């Protein structure tokens, strides 16, 4: 009776009780089911089921206290609030579908900047925090800055294509390499080598320095619909690169050093990306993500939109050296609030993210080194902060 009363009258019990029940101990879970107390798990909020590879798998979200999250104390909360406020100023329709954030933004827009302490209190007062009990993983991506030409010549020979409108079935990468789109007047620009073309497709966008002196933004326009296969897996399986040494730069170096094997490897990834060209850009502008708004360096996260609505907040925690600053030491886990602004073919699952690092070679070197285990915490606006009833994604 006392336990039931606690469940009904207070919220202090929930993070502590759920932590006891959902501590990845399968034997404890089985025992609880046998004695008929599994109903407590439903009270731990956020349980959800997903179908993966034809089988049912369970992803549990465990409500936790923010001060118990590793790395939360080391976050730059003022910078996180600034990034959220910048998102709130955007008017794209994809963000309006996130009802919880939409309502909270009304308050955020009216407020000015906050100090670090004020911002920390804001997040803790405005959001409930849920730990994803699945093992998480993060990688990085960036916007390449590439030289290109609007016309083919002896130097610029590799075309990038616009999205075909009158083809019943779009070609695979191999078919494009074999000339399936040649002569259809779909060429947007030409690059110097196929390696740059391949990595632009992986990143989903690029800033182009055109031969005529102009700057243009290469934007994602669509994909062929063929399966995406990371070519790094083939290099590991064939013994070409050790798994511990795998990175974006390692793949690029292999492609450069093995020109006779290059095209056959590229064909292994059948997915092909199409682009559009935007001249309304500058040398400092950031690309637009799938959410329809400009990405923010080290604040935007590519997610699986099946699980995270665009505009949602995710705190990523772990031993992430690229997030450390002077306040952290080597043994301390770090973390950061990210905003769900983008997606990608390789980003599948609730605990999978791709961090945007910005534009240019330096950002590319940082992004290419990221392949880290991490914990994912979802921040959901508290119902008491909303003016209308909302329903979070499960």
Coordinates of C-alpha atoms in Angstrom, one line a residue:
X1 CA 0.0 0.0 0.0
X2 CA 2.8 2.4 0.8
X3 CA 4.4 1.7 -2.6
X4 CA 1.1 2.3 -4.3
X5 CA 0.6 5.5 -2.4
X6 CA 4.1 6.7 -3.4
X7 CA 3.4 5.9 -7.0
X8 CA 0.2 7.9 -7.0
X9 CA 1.3 11.0 -5.0
X10 CA 4.8 11.8 -6.0
X11 CA 7.3 11.9 -8.8
X12 CA 10.5 11.7 -6.7
X13 CA 10.2 7.9 -6.7
X14 CA 10.2 7.4 -10.4
X15 CA 13.9 7.9 -11.4
X16 CA 15.0 5.9 -8.4
X17 CA 12.6 3.0 -8.7
X18 CA 13.0 2.8 -12.5
X19 CA 16.8 2.8 -12.0
X20 CA 16.4 -0.3 -9.8
X21 CA 14.0 -2.1 -12.1
X22 CA 15.7 -1.2 -15.4
X23 CA 19.4 -1.7 -14.8
X24 CA 20.0 -4.1 -17.7
X25 CA 19.6 -7.1 -15.4
X26 CA 17.6 -9.6 -17.4
X27 CA 17.2 -12.0 -14.5
X28 CA 15.6 -9.3 -12.4
X29 CA 13.3 -8.4 -15.2
X30 CA 12.3 -12.1 -15.7
X31 CA 11.7 -12.5 -11.9
X32 CA 9.5 -9.4 -11.8
X33 CA 7.4 -10.7 -14.6
X34 CA 6.9 -14.0 -12.8
X35 CA 5.7 -12.4 -9.6
X36 CA 3.3 -10.1 -11.4
X37 CA 4.9 -6.8 -10.9
X38 CA 5.7 -6.0 -14.5
X39 CA 3.1 -3.3 -14.4
X40 CA 5.8 -1.1 -12.7
X41 CA 7.7 -1.0 -16.0
X42 CA 4.8 0.6 -17.7
X43 CA 5.0 3.4 -15.1
X44 CA 8.6 4.1 -16.1
X45 CA 7.3 6.0 -19.1
X46 CA 8.7 5.8 -22.5
X47 CA 8.6 2.1 -23.2
X48 CA 8.4 1.5 -26.9
X49 CA 8.6 -1.4 -29.4
X50 CA 10.2 -1.3 -32.8
X51 CA 10.4 -3.9 -35.6
X52 CA 13.9 -4.4 -36.8
X53 CA 15.0 -7.1 -39.3
X54 CA 11.6 -8.8 -39.0
X55 CA 12.0 -9.3 -35.3
X56 CA 10.5 -7.4 -32.4
X57 CA 13.1 -5.6 -30.2
X58 CA 12.4 -3.5 -27.1
X59 CA 13.9 0.0 -26.5
X60 CA 13.3 1.2 -23.0
X61 CA 13.4 4.9 -22.0
X62 CA 14.2 5.3 -18.4
X63 CA 13.3 8.6 -16.7
X64 CA 16.3 10.0 -14.9
X65 CA 17.3 13.1 -12.9
X66 CA 19.5 15.5 -15.0
X67 CA 22.1 15.7 -12.2
X68 CA 22.6 12.0 -12.5
X69 CA 23.6 12.2 -16.2
X70 CA 27.3 11.9 -16.9
X71 CA 28.6 15.0 -18.5
X72 CA 25.5 17.2 -17.8
X73 CA 27.4 19.4 -15.3
X74 CA 30.1 20.1 -18.0
X75 CA 27.7 21.2 -20.7
X76 CA 27.8 24.8 -21.9
X77 CA 24.2 25.4 -21.1
X78 CA 24.2 29.0 -22.3
X79 CA 25.5 27.9 -25.7
X80 CA 22.9 25.1 -25.8
X81 CA 20.1 27.6 -25.0
X82 CA 21.4 30.0 -27.7
X83 CA 21.3 27.1 -30.3
X84 CA 17.8 26.2 -29.3
X85 CA 16.7 29.9 -29.5
X86 CA 18.2 30.1 -32.9
X87 CA 16.2 27.0 -33.9
X88 CA 13.0 28.6 -32.5
X89 CA 13.4 31.6 -34.8
X90 CA 13.1 29.3 -37.9
X91 CA 9.6 29.0 -39.4
X92 CA 10.0 25.8 -41.4
X93 CA 7.0 23.5 -41.5
X94 CA 8.9 20.5 -40.3
X95 CA 9.5 22.1 -36.9
X96 CA 5.9 23.0 -36.5
X97 CA 5.0 19.3 -36.4
X98 CA 7.0 19.0 -33.1
X99 CA 4.2 20.3 -30.9
X100 CA 6.1 20.2 -27.6
X101 CA 9.0 22.3 -28.9
X102 CA 6.7 24.6 -30.8
X103 CA 4.8 25.6 -27.6
X104 CA 8.0 26.0 -25.6
X105 CA 9.5 28.2 -28.4
X106 CA 6.9 30.9 -27.7
X107 CA 8.4 31.4 -24.3
X108 CA 12.0 31.2 -25.6
X109 CA 11.6 33.8 -28.3
X110 CA 10.3 36.3 -25.8
X111 CA 13.4 35.8 -23.6
X112 CA 16.8 37.2 -24.3
X113 CA 20.1 35.3 -23.7
X114 CA 20.6 33.5 -20.5
X115 CA 23.7 33.0 -18.3
X116 CA 25.1 29.5 -17.9
X117 CA 23.4 29.0 -14.6
X118 CA 20.1 30.4 -15.8
X119 CA 20.2 28.2 -18.9
X120 CA 20.9 25.1 -16.9
X121 CA 17.9 25.9 -14.6
X122 CA 15.8 26.5 -17.7
X123 CA 16.5 23.1 -19.2
X124 CA 16.0 21.3 -15.9
X125 CA 12.7 23.1 -15.2
X126 CA 11.4 22.8 -18.8
X127 CA 12.2 19.2 -19.8
X128 CA 11.9 15.7 -18.5
X129 CA 15.0 13.5 -19.2
X130 CA 14.8 10.0 -20.5
X131 CA 17.8 7.6 -20.9
X132 CA 17.7 5.3 -23.9
X133 CA 18.8 1.9 -22.4
X134 CA 20.1 0.8 -25.8
X135 CA 23.9 1.1 -26.5
X136 CA 24.4 4.3 -28.5
X137 CA 26.9 5.2 -31.2
X138 CA 27.9 8.5 -32.8
X139 CA 29.8 9.4 -36.0
X140 CA 30.5 12.8 -37.5
X141 CA 29.9 14.5 -40.8
X142 CA 30.7 17.9 -42.4
X143 CA 30.3 20.0 -45.4
X144 CA 33.1 19.7 -47.9
X145 CA 34.4 22.7 -49.8
X146 CA 35.2 21.6 -53.3
X147 CA 36.4 23.1 -56.6
X148 CA 34.0 22.5 -59.4
X149 CA 33.0 23.6 -62.9
X150 CA 29.7 24.0 -64.6
X151 CA 31.2 22.5 -67.8
X152 CA 33.3 19.4 -68.5
X153 CA 36.8 19.8 -69.6
X154 CA 40.1 17.9 -69.4
X155 CA 40.4 18.7 -65.7
X156 CA 36.8 18.5 -64.5
X157 CA 35.5 15.2 -65.8
X158 CA 33.3 13.7 -63.0
X159 CA 29.6 14.8 -63.2
X160 CA 27.1 15.2 -60.3
X161 CA 23.5 14.8 -61.4
X162 CA 20.2 16.5 -60.7
X163 CA 17.2 14.2 -59.7
X164 CA 15.7 12.6 -62.8
X165 CA 11.9 13.3 -63.1
X166 CA 10.8 11.0 -65.9
X167 CA 12.5 7.7 -65.0
X168 CA 10.4 4.9 -63.5
X169 CA 13.4 3.3 -61.8
X170 CA 16.4 5.3 -60.8
X171 CA 19.8 3.8 -61.5
X172 CA 22.2 2.3 -58.9
X173 CA 25.7 3.8 -58.4
X174 CA 27.2 1.2 -60.6
X175 CA 24.7 1.9 -63.4
X176 CA 25.5 5.7 -63.1
X177 CA 29.2 4.9 -63.3
X178 CA 28.4 2.9 -66.5
X179 CA 26.7 5.9 -68.1
X180 CA 23.0 5.4 -67.3
X181 CA 22.4 9.1 -67.0
X182 CA 24.8 10.3 -69.7
X183 CA 23.3 12.4 -72.4
X184 CA 20.1 13.1 -70.5
X185 CA 21.1 16.7 -69.7
X186 CA 21.1 16.1 -65.9
X187 CA 24.6 17.1 -65.2
X188 CA 24.8 19.9 -62.6
X189 CA 28.5 20.3 -62.1
X190 CA 31.8 18.5 -62.8
X191 CA 34.5 17.6 -60.3
X192 CA 38.1 16.7 -60.7
X193 CA 37.9 13.2 -59.2
X194 CA 35.4 10.5 -58.3
X195 CA 36.6 10.3 -54.7
X196 CA 35.4 13.8 -54.0
X197 CA 32.1 13.0 -55.7
X198 CA 31.7 9.9 -53.5
X199 CA 32.3 11.7 -50.2
X200 CA 30.0 14.6 -51.2
X201 CA 27.3 12.0 -51.5
X202 CA 28.1 10.6 -48.1
X203 CA 28.0 14.0 -46.5
X204 CA 24.8 15.0 -48.4
X205 CA 25.9 18.5 -49.3
X206 CA 28.9 20.7 -50.3
X207 CA 30.0 24.2 -50.8
X208 CA 31.4 24.7 -54.3
X209 CA 34.0 27.1 -55.5
X210 CA 33.2 27.3 -59.2
X211 CA 35.7 27.8 -61.9
X212 CA 33.9 31.0 -63.0
X213 CA 34.6 32.5 -59.6
X214 CA 31.2 32.1 -58.1
X215 CA 30.2 30.2 -54.9
X216 CA 27.3 27.8 -54.9
X217 CA 25.7 25.4 -52.4
X218 CA 25.2 21.8 -53.5
X219 CA 22.0 20.5 -51.8
X220 CA 20.6 17.1 -51.4
X221 CA 17.7 16.5 -53.8
X222 CA 17.0 12.8 -53.5
X223 CA 18.4 9.3 -53.7
X224 CA 18.1 6.3 -56.0
X225 CA 16.4 4.0 -53.5
X226 CA 19.0 1.3 -53.8
X227 CA 20.6 -0.1 -50.6
X228 CA 23.2 1.9 -48.7
X229 CA 26.3 -0.1 -47.8
X230 CA 29.2 1.4 -46.0
X231 CA 32.3 0.7 -48.1
X232 CA 34.4 0.7 -44.9
X233 CA 32.8 -2.7 -44.0
X234 CA 34.1 -4.2 -47.2
X235 CA 37.6 -2.9 -46.5
X236 CA 37.5 -4.4 -43.0
X237 CA 36.1 -7.7 -44.2
X238 CA 38.8 -8.0 -46.9
X239 CA 41.6 -7.2 -44.5
X240 CA 42.5 -4.0 -46.3
X241 CA 42.0 -1.8 -43.2
X242 CA 42.0 -2.9 -39.6
X243 CA 38.8 -2.1 -37.8
X244 CA 40.6 -0.1 -35.1
X245 CA 42.1 2.1 -37.8
X246 CA 38.9 2.7 -39.8
X247 CA 38.0 6.3 -40.4
X248 CA 36.9 8.6 -43.2
X249 CA 40.5 9.6 -43.9
X250 CA 41.6 6.0 -43.9
X251 CA 39.0 5.2 -46.6
X252 CA 40.1 8.2 -48.6
X253 CA 43.7 7.3 -48.4
X254 CA 43.0 3.7 -49.5
X255 CA 41.0 5.0 -52.5
X256 CA 43.8 7.3 -53.5
X257 CA 46.5 4.6 -53.2
X258 CA 44.5 1.8 -54.9
X259 CA 43.2 3.4 -58.2
X260 CA 42.9 0.0 -59.9
X261 CA 40.5 -1.3 -57.1
X262 CA 38.7 2.0 -56.5
X263 CA 35.8 1.8 -58.8
X264 CA 34.9 -1.8 -57.9
X265 CA 34.8 -0.8 -54.2
X266 CA 32.6 2.3 -54.9
X267 CA 30.1 0.0 -56.7
X268 CA 29.6 -1.9 -53.5
X269 CA 27.5 1.0 -52.2
X270 CA 24.5 0.9 -54.6
X271 CA 22.9 4.0 -53.2
X272 CA 23.3 7.1 -55.4
X273 CA 22.6 10.7 -54.3
X274 CA 21.2 13.5 -56.5
X275 CA 21.6 17.2 -55.9
X276 CA 20.4 20.7 -56.7
X277 CA 22.4 23.9 -57.0
X278 CA 21.8 27.0 -55.0
X279 CA 23.6 30.3 -55.8
X280 CA 22.0 32.2 -52.9
X281 CA 24.8 31.4 -50.5
X282 CA 28.0 32.8 -49.1
X283 CA 31.4 31.5 -48.2
X284 CA 30.3 31.3 -44.6
X285 CA 26.8 29.8 -44.9
X286 CA 26.0 26.4 -43.5
X287 CA 24.0 23.8 -45.4
X288 CA 20.3 23.1 -44.8
X289 CA 19.5 19.8 -43.1
X290 CA 16.5 17.6 -43.6
X291 CA 14.5 19.7 -41.1
X292 CA 14.7 22.5 -43.6
X293 CA 16.8 24.9 -41.5
X294 CA 20.6 25.7 -41.5
X295 CA 22.8 23.3 -39.6
X296 CA 24.7 24.4 -36.5
X297 CA 28.2 23.2 -36.0
X298 CA 28.5 20.8 -33.1
X299 CA 24.9 21.4 -32.2
X300 CA 23.0 19.7 -35.1
X301 CA 22.5 16.0 -35.0
X302 CA 21.4 13.7 -37.8
X303 CA 18.9 11.2 -36.4
X304 CA 16.5 8.5 -37.4
X305 CA 13.2 10.5 -37.9
X306 CA 11.2 7.4 -37.1
X307 CA 12.2 7.9 -33.4
X308 CA 13.1 11.6 -33.1
X309 CA 10.9 14.4 -34.4
X310 CA 12.9 17.2 -36.1
X311 CA 13.7 19.9 -33.6
X312 CA 13.8 17.5 -30.7
X313 CA 16.6 17.7 -28.1
X314 CA 19.0 14.9 -27.4
X315 CA 21.8 14.9 -24.8
X316 CA 24.7 12.7 -26.0
X317 CA 27.0 11.5 -23.2
X318 CA 30.2 9.5 -23.2
X319 CA 34.0 9.6 -23.4
X320 CA 33.9 12.0 -26.3
X321 CA 37.2 13.8 -26.6
X322 CA 36.0 16.2 -29.3
X323 CA 33.6 17.7 -26.8
X324 CA 36.1 18.3 -24.1
X325 CA 37.2 21.8 -23.0
X326 CA 39.3 23.2 -20.2
X327 CA 36.7 22.3 -17.5
X328 CA 37.0 18.5 -18.2
X329 CA 39.7 16.0 -17.5
X330 CA 40.5 12.8 -19.3
X331 CA 38.6 10.5 -17.0
X332 CA 35.4 12.5 -17.0
X333 CA 32.6 11.7 -19.4
X334 CA 31.4 14.7 -21.4
X335 CA 28.2 15.5 -23.1
X336 CA 26.3 18.0 -25.1
X337 CA 22.7 18.9 -26.0
X338 CA 22.1 18.4 -29.7
X339 CA 19.2 19.4 -31.9
X340 CA 17.6 16.9 -34.4
X341 CA 18.1 18.8 -37.6
X342 CA 19.0 16.2 -40.2
X343 CA 19.0 12.5 -41.2
X344 CA 21.1 10.1 -43.3
X345 CA 20.9 6.7 -45.0
X346 CA 23.3 5.2 -42.4
X347 CA 21.5 6.6 -39.4
X348 CA 19.1 3.9 -38.2
X349 CA 17.7 3.4 -34.7
X350 CA 16.9 5.4 -31.7
X351 CA 20.4 5.5 -30.2
X352 CA 22.3 6.4 -33.4
X353 CA 23.4 9.9 -34.3
X354 CA 25.7 11.7 -36.7
X355 CA 27.2 15.0 -35.4
X356 CA 27.6 17.9 -37.8
X357 CA 31.1 19.5 -37.4
X358 CA 30.9 22.4 -39.9
X359 CA 32.5 23.2 -43.2
X360 CA 36.0 22.7 -44.6
X361 CA 39.1 20.5 -44.2
X362 CA 39.5 21.0 -40.5
X363 CA 35.9 20.0 -39.8
X364 CA 36.3 17.0 -42.1
X365 CA 39.4 15.8 -40.2
X366 CA 37.5 16.0 -36.9
X367 CA 34.3 14.4 -38.3
X368 CA 36.2 11.6 -39.9
X369 CA 37.7 10.5 -36.6
X370 CA 34.4 10.1 -34.7
X371 CA 33.2 6.6 -34.1
X372 CA 32.3 6.5 -30.5
X373 CA 30.0 4.6 -28.2
X374 CA 27.7 7.0 -26.4
X375 CA 24.6 7.2 -24.2
X376 CA 21.5 9.0 -25.5
X377 CA 19.2 11.0 -23.3
X378 CA 16.0 12.4 -24.8
X379 CA 14.7 15.8 -23.5
X380 CA 10.9 16.1 -23.6
X381 CA 9.1 19.3 -22.7
X382 CA 7.2 18.9 -19.4
X383 CA 3.4 18.9 -19.9
X384 CA 3.1 21.7 -17.3
X385 CA 5.0 24.0 -19.7
X386 CA 2.6 23.5 -22.6
X387 CA -0.5 25.5 -23.2
X388 CA -2.2 22.6 -24.9
X389 CA -2.1 18.8 -24.5
X390 CA 0.6 17.2 -26.5
X391 CA 1.7 13.7 -27.3
X392 CA 5.4 12.8 -27.3
X393 CA 6.8 10.3 -29.8
X394 CA 7.2 6.8 -28.5

